[in-house]
mmCIF file of C-alpha atoms in Angstrom:
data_model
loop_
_atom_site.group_PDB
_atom_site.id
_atom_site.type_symbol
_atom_site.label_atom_id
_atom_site.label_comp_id
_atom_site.label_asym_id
_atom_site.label_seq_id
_atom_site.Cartn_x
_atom_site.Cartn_y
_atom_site.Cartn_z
ATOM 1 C CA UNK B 47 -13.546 9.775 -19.394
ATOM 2 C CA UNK B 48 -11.576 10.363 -15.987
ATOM 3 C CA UNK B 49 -13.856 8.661 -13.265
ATOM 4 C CA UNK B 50 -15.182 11.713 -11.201
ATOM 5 C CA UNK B 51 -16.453 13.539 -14.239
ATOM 6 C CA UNK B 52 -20.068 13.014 -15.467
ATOM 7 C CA UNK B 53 -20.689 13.523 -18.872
ATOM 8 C CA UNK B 54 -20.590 17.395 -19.635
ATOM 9 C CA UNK B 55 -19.401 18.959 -16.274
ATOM 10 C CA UNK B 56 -17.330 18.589 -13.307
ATOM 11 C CA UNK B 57 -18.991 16.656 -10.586
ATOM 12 C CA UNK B 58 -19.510 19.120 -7.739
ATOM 13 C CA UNK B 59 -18.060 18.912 -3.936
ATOM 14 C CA UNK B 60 -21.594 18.050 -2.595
ATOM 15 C CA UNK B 61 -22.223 15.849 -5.870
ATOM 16 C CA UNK B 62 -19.044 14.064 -4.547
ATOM 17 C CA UNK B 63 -19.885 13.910 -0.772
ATOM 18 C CA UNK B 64 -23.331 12.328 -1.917
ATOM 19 C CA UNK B 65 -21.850 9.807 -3.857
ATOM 20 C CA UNK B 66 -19.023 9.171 -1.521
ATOM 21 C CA UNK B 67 -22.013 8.363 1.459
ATOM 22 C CA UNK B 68 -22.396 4.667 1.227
ATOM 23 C CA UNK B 69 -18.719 4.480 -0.050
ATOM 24 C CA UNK B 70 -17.056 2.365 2.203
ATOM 25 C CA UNK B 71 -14.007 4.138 3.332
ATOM 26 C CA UNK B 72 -11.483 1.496 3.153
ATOM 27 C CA UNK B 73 -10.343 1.360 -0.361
ATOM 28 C CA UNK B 74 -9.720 -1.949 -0.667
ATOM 29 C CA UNK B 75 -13.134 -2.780 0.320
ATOM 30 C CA UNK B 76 -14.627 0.094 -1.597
ATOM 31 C CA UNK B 77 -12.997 -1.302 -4.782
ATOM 32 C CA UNK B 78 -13.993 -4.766 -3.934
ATOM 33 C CA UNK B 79 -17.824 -4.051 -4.238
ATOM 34 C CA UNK B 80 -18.008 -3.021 -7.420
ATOM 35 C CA UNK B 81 -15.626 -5.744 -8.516
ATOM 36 C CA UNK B 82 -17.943 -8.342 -7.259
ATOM 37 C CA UNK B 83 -20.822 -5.967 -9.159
ATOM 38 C CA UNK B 84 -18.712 -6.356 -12.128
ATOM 39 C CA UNK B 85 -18.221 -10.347 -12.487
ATOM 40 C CA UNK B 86 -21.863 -10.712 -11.287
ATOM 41 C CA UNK B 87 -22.622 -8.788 -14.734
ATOM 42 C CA UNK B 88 -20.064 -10.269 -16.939
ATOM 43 C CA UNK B 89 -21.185 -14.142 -15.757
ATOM 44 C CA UNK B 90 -25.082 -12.470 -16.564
ATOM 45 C CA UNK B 91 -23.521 -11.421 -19.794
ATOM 46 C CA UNK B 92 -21.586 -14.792 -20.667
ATOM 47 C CA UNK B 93 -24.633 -16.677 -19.388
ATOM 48 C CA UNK B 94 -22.153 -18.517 -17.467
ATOM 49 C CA UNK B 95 -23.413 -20.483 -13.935
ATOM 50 C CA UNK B 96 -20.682 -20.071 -11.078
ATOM 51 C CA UNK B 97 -20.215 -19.041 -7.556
ATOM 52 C CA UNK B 98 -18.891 -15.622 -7.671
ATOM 53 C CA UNK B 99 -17.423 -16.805 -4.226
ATOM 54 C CA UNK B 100 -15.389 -19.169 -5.862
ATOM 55 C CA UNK B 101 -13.767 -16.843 -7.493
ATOM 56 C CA UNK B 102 -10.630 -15.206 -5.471
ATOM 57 C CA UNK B 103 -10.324 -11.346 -5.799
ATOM 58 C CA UNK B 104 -6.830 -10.958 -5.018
ATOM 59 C CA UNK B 105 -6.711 -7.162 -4.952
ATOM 60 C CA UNK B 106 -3.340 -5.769 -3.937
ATOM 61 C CA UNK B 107 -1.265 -2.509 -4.695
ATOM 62 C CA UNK B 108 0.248 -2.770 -8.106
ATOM 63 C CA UNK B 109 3.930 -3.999 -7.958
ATOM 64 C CA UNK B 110 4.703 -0.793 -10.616
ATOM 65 C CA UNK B 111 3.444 2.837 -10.629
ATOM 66 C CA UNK B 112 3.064 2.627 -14.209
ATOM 67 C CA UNK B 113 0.559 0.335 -13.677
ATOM 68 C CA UNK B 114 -1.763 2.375 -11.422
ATOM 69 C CA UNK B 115 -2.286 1.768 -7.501
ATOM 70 C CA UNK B 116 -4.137 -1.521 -7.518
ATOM 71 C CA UNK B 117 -3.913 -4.573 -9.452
ATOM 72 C CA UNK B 118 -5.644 -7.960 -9.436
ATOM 73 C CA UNK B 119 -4.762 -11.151 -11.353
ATOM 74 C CA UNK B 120 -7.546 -12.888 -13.077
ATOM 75 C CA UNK B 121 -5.528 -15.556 -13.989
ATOM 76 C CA UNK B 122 -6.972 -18.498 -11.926
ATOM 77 C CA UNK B 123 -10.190 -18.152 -12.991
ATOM 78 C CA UNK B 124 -9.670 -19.244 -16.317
ATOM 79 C CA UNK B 125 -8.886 -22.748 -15.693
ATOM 80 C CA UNK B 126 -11.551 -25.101 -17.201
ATOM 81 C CA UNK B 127 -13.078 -26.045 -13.464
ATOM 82 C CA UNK B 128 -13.815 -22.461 -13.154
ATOM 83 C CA UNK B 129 -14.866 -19.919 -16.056
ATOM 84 C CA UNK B 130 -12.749 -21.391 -19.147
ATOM 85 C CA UNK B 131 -11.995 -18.327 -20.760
ATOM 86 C CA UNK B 132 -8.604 -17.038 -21.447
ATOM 87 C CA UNK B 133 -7.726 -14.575 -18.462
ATOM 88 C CA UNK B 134 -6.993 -11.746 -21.107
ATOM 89 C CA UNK B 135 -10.364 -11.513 -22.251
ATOM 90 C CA UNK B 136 -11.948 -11.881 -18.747
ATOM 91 C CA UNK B 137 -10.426 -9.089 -17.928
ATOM 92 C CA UNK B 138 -10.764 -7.027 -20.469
ATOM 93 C CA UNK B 139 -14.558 -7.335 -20.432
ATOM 94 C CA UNK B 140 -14.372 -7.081 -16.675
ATOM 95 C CA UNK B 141 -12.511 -3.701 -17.261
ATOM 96 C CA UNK B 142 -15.117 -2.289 -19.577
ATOM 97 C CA UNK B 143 -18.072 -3.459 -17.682
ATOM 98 C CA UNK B 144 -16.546 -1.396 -14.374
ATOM 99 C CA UNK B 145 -15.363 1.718 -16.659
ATOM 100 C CA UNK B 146 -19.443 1.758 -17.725
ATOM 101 C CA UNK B 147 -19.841 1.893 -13.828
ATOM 102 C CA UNK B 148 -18.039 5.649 -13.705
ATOM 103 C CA UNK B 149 -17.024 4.642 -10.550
ATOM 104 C CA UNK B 150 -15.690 8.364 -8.461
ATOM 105 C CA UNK B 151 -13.129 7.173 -7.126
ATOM 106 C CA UNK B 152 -11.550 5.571 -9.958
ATOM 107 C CA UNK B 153 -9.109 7.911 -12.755
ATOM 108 C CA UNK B 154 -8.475 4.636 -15.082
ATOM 109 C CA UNK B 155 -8.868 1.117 -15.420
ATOM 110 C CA UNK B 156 -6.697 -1.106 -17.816
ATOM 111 C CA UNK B 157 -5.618 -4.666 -18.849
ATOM 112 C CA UNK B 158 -2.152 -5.679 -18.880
ATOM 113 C CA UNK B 159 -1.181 -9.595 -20.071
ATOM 114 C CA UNK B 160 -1.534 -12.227 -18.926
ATOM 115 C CA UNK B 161 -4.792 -11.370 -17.573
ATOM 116 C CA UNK B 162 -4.299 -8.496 -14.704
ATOM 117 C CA UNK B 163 -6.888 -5.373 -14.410
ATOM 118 C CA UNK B 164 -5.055 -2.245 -12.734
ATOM 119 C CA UNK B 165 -6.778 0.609 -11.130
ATOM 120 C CA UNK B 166 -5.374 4.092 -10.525
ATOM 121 C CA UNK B 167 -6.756 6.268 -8.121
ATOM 122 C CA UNK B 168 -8.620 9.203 -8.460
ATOM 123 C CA UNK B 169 -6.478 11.915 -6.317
ATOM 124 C CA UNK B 170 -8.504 14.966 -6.414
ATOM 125 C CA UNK B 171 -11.544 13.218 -5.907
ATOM 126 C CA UNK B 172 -10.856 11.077 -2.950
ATOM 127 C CA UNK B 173 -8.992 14.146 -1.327
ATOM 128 C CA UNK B 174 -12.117 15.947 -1.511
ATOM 129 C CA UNK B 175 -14.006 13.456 0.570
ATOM 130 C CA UNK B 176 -11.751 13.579 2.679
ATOM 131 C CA UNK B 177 -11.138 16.699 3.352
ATOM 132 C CA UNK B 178 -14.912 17.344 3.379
ATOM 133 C CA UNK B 179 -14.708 14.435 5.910
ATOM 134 C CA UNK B 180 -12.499 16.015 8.356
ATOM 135 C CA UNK B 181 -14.154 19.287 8.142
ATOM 136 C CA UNK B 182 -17.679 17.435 9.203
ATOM 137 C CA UNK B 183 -16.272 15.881 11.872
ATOM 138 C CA UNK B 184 -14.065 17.901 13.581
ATOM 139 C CA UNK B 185 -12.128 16.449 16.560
ATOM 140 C CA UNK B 186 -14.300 13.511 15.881
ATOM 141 C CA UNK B 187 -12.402 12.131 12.420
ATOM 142 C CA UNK B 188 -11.070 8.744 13.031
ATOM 143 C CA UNK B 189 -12.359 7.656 16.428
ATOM 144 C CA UNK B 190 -13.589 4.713 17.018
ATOM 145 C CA UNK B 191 -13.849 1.948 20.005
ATOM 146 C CA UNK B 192 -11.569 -0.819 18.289
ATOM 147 C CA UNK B 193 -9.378 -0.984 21.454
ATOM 148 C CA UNK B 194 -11.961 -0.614 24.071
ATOM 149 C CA UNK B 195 -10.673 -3.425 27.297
ATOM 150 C CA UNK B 196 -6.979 -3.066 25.866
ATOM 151 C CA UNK B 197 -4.192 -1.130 27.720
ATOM 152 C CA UNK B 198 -1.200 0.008 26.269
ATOM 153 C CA UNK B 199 1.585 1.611 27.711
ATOM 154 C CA UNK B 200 3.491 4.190 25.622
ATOM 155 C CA UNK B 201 6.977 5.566 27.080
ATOM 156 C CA UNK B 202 8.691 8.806 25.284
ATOM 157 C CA UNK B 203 10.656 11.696 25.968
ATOM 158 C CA UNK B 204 13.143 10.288 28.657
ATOM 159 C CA UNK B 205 15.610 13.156 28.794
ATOM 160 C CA UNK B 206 18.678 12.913 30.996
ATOM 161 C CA UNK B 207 17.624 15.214 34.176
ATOM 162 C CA UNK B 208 20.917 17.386 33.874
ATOM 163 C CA UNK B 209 20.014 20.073 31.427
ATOM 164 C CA UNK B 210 17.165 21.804 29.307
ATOM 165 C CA UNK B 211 15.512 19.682 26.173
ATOM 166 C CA UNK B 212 16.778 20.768 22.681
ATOM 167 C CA UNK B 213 15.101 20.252 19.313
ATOM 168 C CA UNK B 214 15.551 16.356 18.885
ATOM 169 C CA UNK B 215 14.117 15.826 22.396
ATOM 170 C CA UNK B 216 10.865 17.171 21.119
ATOM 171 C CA UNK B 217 10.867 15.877 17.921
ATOM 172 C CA UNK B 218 10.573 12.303 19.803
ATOM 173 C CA UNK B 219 7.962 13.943 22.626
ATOM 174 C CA UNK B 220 5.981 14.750 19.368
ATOM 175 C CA UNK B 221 6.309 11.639 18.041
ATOM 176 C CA UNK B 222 5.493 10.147 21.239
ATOM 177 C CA UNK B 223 2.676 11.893 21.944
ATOM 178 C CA UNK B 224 0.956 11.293 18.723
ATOM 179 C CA UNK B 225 1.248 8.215 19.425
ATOM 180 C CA UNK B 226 -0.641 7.799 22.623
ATOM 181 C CA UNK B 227 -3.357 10.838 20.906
ATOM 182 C CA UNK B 228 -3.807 7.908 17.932
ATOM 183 C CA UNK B 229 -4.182 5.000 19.996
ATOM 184 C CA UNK B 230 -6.641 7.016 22.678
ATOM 185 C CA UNK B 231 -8.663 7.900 19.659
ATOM 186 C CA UNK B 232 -9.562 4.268 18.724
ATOM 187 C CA UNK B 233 -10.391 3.797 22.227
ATOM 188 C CA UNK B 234 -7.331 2.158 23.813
ATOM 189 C CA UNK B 235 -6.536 2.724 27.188
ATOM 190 C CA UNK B 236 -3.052 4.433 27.233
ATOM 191 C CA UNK B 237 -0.855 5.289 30.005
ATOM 192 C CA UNK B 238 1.853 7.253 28.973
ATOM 193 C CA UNK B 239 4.772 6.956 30.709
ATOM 194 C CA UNK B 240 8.028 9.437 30.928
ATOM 195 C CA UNK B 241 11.350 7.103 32.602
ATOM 196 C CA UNK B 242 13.281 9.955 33.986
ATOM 197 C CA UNK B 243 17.349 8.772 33.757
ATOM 198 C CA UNK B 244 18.308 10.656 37.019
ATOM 199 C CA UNK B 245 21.132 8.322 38.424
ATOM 200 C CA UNK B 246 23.740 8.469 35.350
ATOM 201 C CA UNK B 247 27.090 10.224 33.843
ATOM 202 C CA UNK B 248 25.315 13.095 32.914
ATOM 203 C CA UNK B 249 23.676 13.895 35.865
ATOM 204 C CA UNK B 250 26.741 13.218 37.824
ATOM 205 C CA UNK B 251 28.510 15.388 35.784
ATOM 206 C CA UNK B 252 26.233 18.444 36.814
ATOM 207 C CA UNK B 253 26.920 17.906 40.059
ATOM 208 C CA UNK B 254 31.146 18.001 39.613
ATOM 209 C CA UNK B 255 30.193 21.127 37.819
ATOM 210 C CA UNK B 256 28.315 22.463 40.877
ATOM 211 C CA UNK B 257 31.169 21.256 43.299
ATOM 212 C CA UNK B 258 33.858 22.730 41.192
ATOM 213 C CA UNK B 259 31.785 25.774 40.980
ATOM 214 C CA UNK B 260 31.580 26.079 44.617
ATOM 215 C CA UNK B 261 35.713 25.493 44.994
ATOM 216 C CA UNK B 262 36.162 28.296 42.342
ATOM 217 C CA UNK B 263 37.567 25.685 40.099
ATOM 218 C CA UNK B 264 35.397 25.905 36.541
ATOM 219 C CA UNK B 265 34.590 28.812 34.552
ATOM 220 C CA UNK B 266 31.394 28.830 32.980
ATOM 221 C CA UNK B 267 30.313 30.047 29.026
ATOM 222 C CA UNK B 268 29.221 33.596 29.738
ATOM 223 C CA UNK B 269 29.859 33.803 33.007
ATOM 224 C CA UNK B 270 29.247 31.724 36.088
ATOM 225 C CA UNK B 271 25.983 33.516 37.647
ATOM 226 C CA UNK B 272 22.686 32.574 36.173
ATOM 227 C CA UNK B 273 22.141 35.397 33.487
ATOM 228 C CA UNK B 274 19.222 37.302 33.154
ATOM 229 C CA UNK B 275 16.049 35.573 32.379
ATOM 230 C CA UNK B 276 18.106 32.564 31.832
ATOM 231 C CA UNK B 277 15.775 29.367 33.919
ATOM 232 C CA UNK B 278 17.768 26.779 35.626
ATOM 233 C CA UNK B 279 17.080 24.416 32.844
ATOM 234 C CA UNK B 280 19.464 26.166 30.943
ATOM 235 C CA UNK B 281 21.945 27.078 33.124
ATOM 236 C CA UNK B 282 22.753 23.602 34.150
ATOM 237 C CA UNK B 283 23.491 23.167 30.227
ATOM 238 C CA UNK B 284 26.402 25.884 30.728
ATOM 239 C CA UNK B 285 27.710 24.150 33.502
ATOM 240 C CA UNK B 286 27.449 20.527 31.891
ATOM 241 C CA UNK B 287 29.048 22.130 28.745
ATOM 242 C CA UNK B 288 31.733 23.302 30.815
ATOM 243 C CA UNK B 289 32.575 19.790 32.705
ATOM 244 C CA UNK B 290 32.654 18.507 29.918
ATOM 245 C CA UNK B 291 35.337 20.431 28.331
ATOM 246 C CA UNK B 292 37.270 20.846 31.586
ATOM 247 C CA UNK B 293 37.624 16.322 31.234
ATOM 248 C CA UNK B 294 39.077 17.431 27.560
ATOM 249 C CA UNK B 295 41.354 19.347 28.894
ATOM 250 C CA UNK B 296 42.560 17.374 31.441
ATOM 251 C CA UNK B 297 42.806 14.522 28.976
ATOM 252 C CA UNK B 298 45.007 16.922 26.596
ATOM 253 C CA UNK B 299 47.393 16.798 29.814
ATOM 254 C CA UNK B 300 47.255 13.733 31.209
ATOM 255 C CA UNK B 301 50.568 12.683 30.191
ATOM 256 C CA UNK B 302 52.243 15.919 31.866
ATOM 257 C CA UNK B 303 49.698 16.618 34.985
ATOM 258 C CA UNK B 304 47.849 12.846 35.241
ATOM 259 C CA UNK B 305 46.455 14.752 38.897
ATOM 260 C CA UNK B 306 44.256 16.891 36.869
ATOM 261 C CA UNK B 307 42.506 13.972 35.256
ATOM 262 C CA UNK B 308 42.272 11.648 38.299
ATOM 263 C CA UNK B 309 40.961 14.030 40.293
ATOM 264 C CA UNK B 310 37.872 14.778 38.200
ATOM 265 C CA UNK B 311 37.442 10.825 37.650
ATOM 266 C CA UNK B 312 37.316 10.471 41.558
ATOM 267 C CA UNK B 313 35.110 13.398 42.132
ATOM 268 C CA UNK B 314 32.630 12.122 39.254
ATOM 269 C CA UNK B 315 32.761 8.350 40.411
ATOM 270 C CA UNK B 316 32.212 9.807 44.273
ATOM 271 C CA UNK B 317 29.395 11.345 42.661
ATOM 272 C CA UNK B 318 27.957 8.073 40.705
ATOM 273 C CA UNK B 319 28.085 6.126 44.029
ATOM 274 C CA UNK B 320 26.166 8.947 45.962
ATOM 275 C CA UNK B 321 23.891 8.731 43.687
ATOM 276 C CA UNK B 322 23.283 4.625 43.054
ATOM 277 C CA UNK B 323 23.372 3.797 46.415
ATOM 278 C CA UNK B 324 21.757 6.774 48.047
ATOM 279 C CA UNK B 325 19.046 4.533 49.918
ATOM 280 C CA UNK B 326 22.117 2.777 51.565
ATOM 281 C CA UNK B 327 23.780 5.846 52.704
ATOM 282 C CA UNK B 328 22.945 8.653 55.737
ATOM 283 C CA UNK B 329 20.514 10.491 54.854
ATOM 284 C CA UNK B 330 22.818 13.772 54.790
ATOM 285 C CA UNK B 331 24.746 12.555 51.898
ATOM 286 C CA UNK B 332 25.529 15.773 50.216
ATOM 287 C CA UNK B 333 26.345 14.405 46.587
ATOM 288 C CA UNK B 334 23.009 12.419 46.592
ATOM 289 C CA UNK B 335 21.283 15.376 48.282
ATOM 290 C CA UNK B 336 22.207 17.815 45.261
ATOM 291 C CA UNK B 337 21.866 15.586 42.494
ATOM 292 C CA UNK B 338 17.811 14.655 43.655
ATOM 293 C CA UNK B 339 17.894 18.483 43.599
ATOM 294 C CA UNK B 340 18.821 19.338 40.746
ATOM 295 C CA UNK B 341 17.038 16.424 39.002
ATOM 296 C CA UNK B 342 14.025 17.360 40.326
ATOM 297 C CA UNK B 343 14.247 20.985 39.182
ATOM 298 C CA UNK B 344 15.267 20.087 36.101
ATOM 299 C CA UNK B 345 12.351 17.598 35.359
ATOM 300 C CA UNK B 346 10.118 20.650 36.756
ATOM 301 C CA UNK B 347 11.578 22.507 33.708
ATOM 302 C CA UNK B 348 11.433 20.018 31.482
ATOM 303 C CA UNK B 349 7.458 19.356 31.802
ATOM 304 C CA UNK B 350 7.094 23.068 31.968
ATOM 305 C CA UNK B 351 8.835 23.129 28.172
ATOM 306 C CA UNK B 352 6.202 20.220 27.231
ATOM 307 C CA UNK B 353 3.380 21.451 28.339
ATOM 308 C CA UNK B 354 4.149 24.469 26.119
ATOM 309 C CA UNK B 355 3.490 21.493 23.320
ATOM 310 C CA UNK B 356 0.601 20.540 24.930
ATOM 311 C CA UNK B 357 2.644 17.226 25.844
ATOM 312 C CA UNK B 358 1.956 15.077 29.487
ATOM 313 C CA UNK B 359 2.248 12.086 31.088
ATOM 314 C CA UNK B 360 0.545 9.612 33.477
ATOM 315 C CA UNK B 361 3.793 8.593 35.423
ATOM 316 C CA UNK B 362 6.879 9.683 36.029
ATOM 317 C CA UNK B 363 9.245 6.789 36.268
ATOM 318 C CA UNK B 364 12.421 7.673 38.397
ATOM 319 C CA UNK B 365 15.690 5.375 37.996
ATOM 320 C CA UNK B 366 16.764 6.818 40.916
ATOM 321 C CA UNK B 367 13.493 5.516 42.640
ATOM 322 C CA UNK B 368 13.869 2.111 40.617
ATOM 323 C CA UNK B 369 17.388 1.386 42.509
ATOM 324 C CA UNK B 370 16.773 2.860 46.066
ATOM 325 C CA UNK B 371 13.747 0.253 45.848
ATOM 326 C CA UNK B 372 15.416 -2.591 45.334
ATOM 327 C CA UNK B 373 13.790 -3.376 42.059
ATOM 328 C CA UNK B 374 16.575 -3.032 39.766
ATOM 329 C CA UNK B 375 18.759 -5.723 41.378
ATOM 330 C CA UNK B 376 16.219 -8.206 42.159
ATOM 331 C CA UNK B 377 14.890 -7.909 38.243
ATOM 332 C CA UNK B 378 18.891 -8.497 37.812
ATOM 333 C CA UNK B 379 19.036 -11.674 40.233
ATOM 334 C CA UNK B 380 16.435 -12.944 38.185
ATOM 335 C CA UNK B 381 17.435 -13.057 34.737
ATOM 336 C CA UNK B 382 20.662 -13.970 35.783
ATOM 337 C CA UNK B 383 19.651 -16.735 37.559
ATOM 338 C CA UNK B 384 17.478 -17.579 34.444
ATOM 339 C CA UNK B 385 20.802 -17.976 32.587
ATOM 340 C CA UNK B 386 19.228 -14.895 30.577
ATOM 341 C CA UNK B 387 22.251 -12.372 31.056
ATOM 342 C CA UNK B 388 25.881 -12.977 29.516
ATOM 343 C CA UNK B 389 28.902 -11.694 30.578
ATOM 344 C CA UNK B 390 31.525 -11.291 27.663
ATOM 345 C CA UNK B 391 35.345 -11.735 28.509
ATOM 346 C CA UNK B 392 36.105 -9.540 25.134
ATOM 347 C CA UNK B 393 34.960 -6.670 23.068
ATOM 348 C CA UNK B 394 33.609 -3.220 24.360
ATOM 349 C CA UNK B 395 31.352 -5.109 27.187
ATOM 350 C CA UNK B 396 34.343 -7.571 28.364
ATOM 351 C CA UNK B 397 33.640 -7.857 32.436
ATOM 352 C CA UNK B 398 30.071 -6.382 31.883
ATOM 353 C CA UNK B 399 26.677 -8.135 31.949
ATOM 354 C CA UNK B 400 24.662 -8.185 29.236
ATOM 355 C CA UNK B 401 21.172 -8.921 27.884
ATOM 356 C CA UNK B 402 21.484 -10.211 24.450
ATOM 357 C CA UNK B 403 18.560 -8.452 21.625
ATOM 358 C CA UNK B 404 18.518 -11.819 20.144
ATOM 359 C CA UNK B 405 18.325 -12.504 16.765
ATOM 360 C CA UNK B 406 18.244 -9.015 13.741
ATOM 361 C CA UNK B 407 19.955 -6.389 13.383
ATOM 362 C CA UNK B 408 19.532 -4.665 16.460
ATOM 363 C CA UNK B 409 21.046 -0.804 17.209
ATOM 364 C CA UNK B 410 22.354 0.392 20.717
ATOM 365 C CA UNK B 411 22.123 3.771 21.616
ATOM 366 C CA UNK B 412 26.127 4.198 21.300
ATOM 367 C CA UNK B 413 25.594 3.003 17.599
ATOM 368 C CA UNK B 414 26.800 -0.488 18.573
ATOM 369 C CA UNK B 415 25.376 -2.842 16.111
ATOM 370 C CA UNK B 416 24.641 -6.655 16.129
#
């Protein structure tokens, strides 16, 4: 008889709920109970005198479906210091004395050789709890105060600040966020952080399209005025769009009109050193003056867009902020100094320094593997 059923008729959501009560509601420790229940019987039954302690219940997932979702190896209690019976027969009178026990949340118990019982779950039944479970509780289901006194720090999102999110940005602000909502529901202290990459390529490459705009030099997708109902977000993707596929095009050429090419490479490198070292420069540097500009109404956007998710953040985390402080190349100073930091005279990083992952198999974001 499926375990669930009592004799005669289905057993009945409340029925199931009653005897799901005192259920533990880890599995593993649910099935472990009436294990122990079940050699305290058979050693009753075999008038046998041992220590159930002494006898290891190895319960772990089965190592094939076929044989259900748990398993447990009776073997080494067969030996003649412990029960001296064969293992096969152990468990086969273990089995029977826990299918009397019609336990709920058990479908079937068997015996496979040389002595392992196997339990398969019963699906319907422990979805019912469950769900009956979730229902009771509400907002409630699953808290608890395991990680009361420890902080975590959780960073996600960390979109480039040079045009609006698309759809894998906020698959990993989802992903993010979950994860700060699961750890804040067992009572950890989470702050979650969003580092806001405002000083690189992409960002620089707004601003040539906003200089290049301004000389009448670049033709944006659609026009080059911001279109109706269109938020700046999204216009700064036209004009990054169209940067990048003026550098294509001067790349075509390069061997005919090399000016076209160098001209864009100076104007984005001006750009990149406005922005790096815009602590070090006048305070009226235009290039750094626009790209904090821009940045910061595109991050405006950008939490705008997440909070439409119901997604936020503790801190901000600025690059730009992180070199203008100083912070960036005394952290660097350091772990050079601390013979941490290589630089390679060959291969894609040759001249560049680098901190090594270490041992694995370790992914850059450029797909670089080693």
């Amino acid at each position: 008889m499926p375990y669930g059923l009592k004799r005669g008729k289905m057993t009945t959501t409340s029925e199931a709920i009653h005897m799901a009560e005192a259920t533990p509601r880890d599995l593993h420790e649910y099935l472990t109970t009436f294990i122990k229940q079940a050699v305290a019987t058979y050693l009753a039954q075999e008038q046998i005198a041992f220590d159930i302690e002494q006898l290891p219940i190895d319960l772990r997932f089965s190592a094939q479906a076929s044989f259900g979702d748990y398993s447990m190896p009776v073997m080494p209690w067969g030996s003649k210091n412990k029960l001296a019976r064969k293992p096969l027969l152990i468990a086969e009178a273990l089995a029977a004395i826990l299918r009397d026990m019609q336990i709920p949340a058990m479908q079937e118990i068997t015996v496979t050789a040389p002595g392992f019982l196997n339990f398969r779950l019963n699906r319907p039944f422990i979805g019912q709890v469950i769900i009956e479970r979730v229902l009771d509780a509400g907002a409630d289901f699953g808290q608890s105060d395991t990680g009361i006194g420890t902080k975590y720090v959780v960073e996600h999102t960390n979109i480039n600040s040079n045009k609006a999110a698309h759809v894998g940005h906020l698959r990993n602000s989802s992903i993010g966020d979950t994860v700060v909502r699961m750890l804040r529901s067992q009572g950890y202290t989470v702050e979650a952080q969003n580092y806001i990459d405002d000083s690189g390529v992409q960002v620089a490459d707004v601003v040539v399209g906003f200089i290049l705009l301004q000389q009448g030099a670049l033709e944006l997708p659609g026009g080059n005025e911001r279109l109706p109902g269109e938020t700046f977000d999204y216009y700064c993707s036209r004009v990054y769009v169209a940067v990048g596929k003026a550098f294509e095009e001067a790349e075509a050429v390069k061997e005919s009109q090399p000016e076209k090419l160098a001209k864009l490479n100076e104007l984005r490198k001006s750009v990149l050193r406005a922005i790096e070292h815009a602590g070090e420069l006048e305070a009226g540097s235009d290039y750094a003056l626009l790209a904090a500009d821009i940045s910061h109404q595109i991050v405006h956007a950008h939490l705008a867009t997440m909070a439409r998710l119901n997604v936020s953040y503790d801190l901000l985390t600025w690059e730009s902020v992180v070199l203008r402080s100083g912070l960036w190349q005394r952290v660097f100073v350091m772990l050079r100094d601390k013979g941490l930091l290589e630089k390679p005279e060959t291969g894609k990083a040759a001249g560049c320094w680098v901190l090594p992952f270490g041992e694995g198999d370790t992914q850059t974001e450029e797909g670089d593997r080693s």
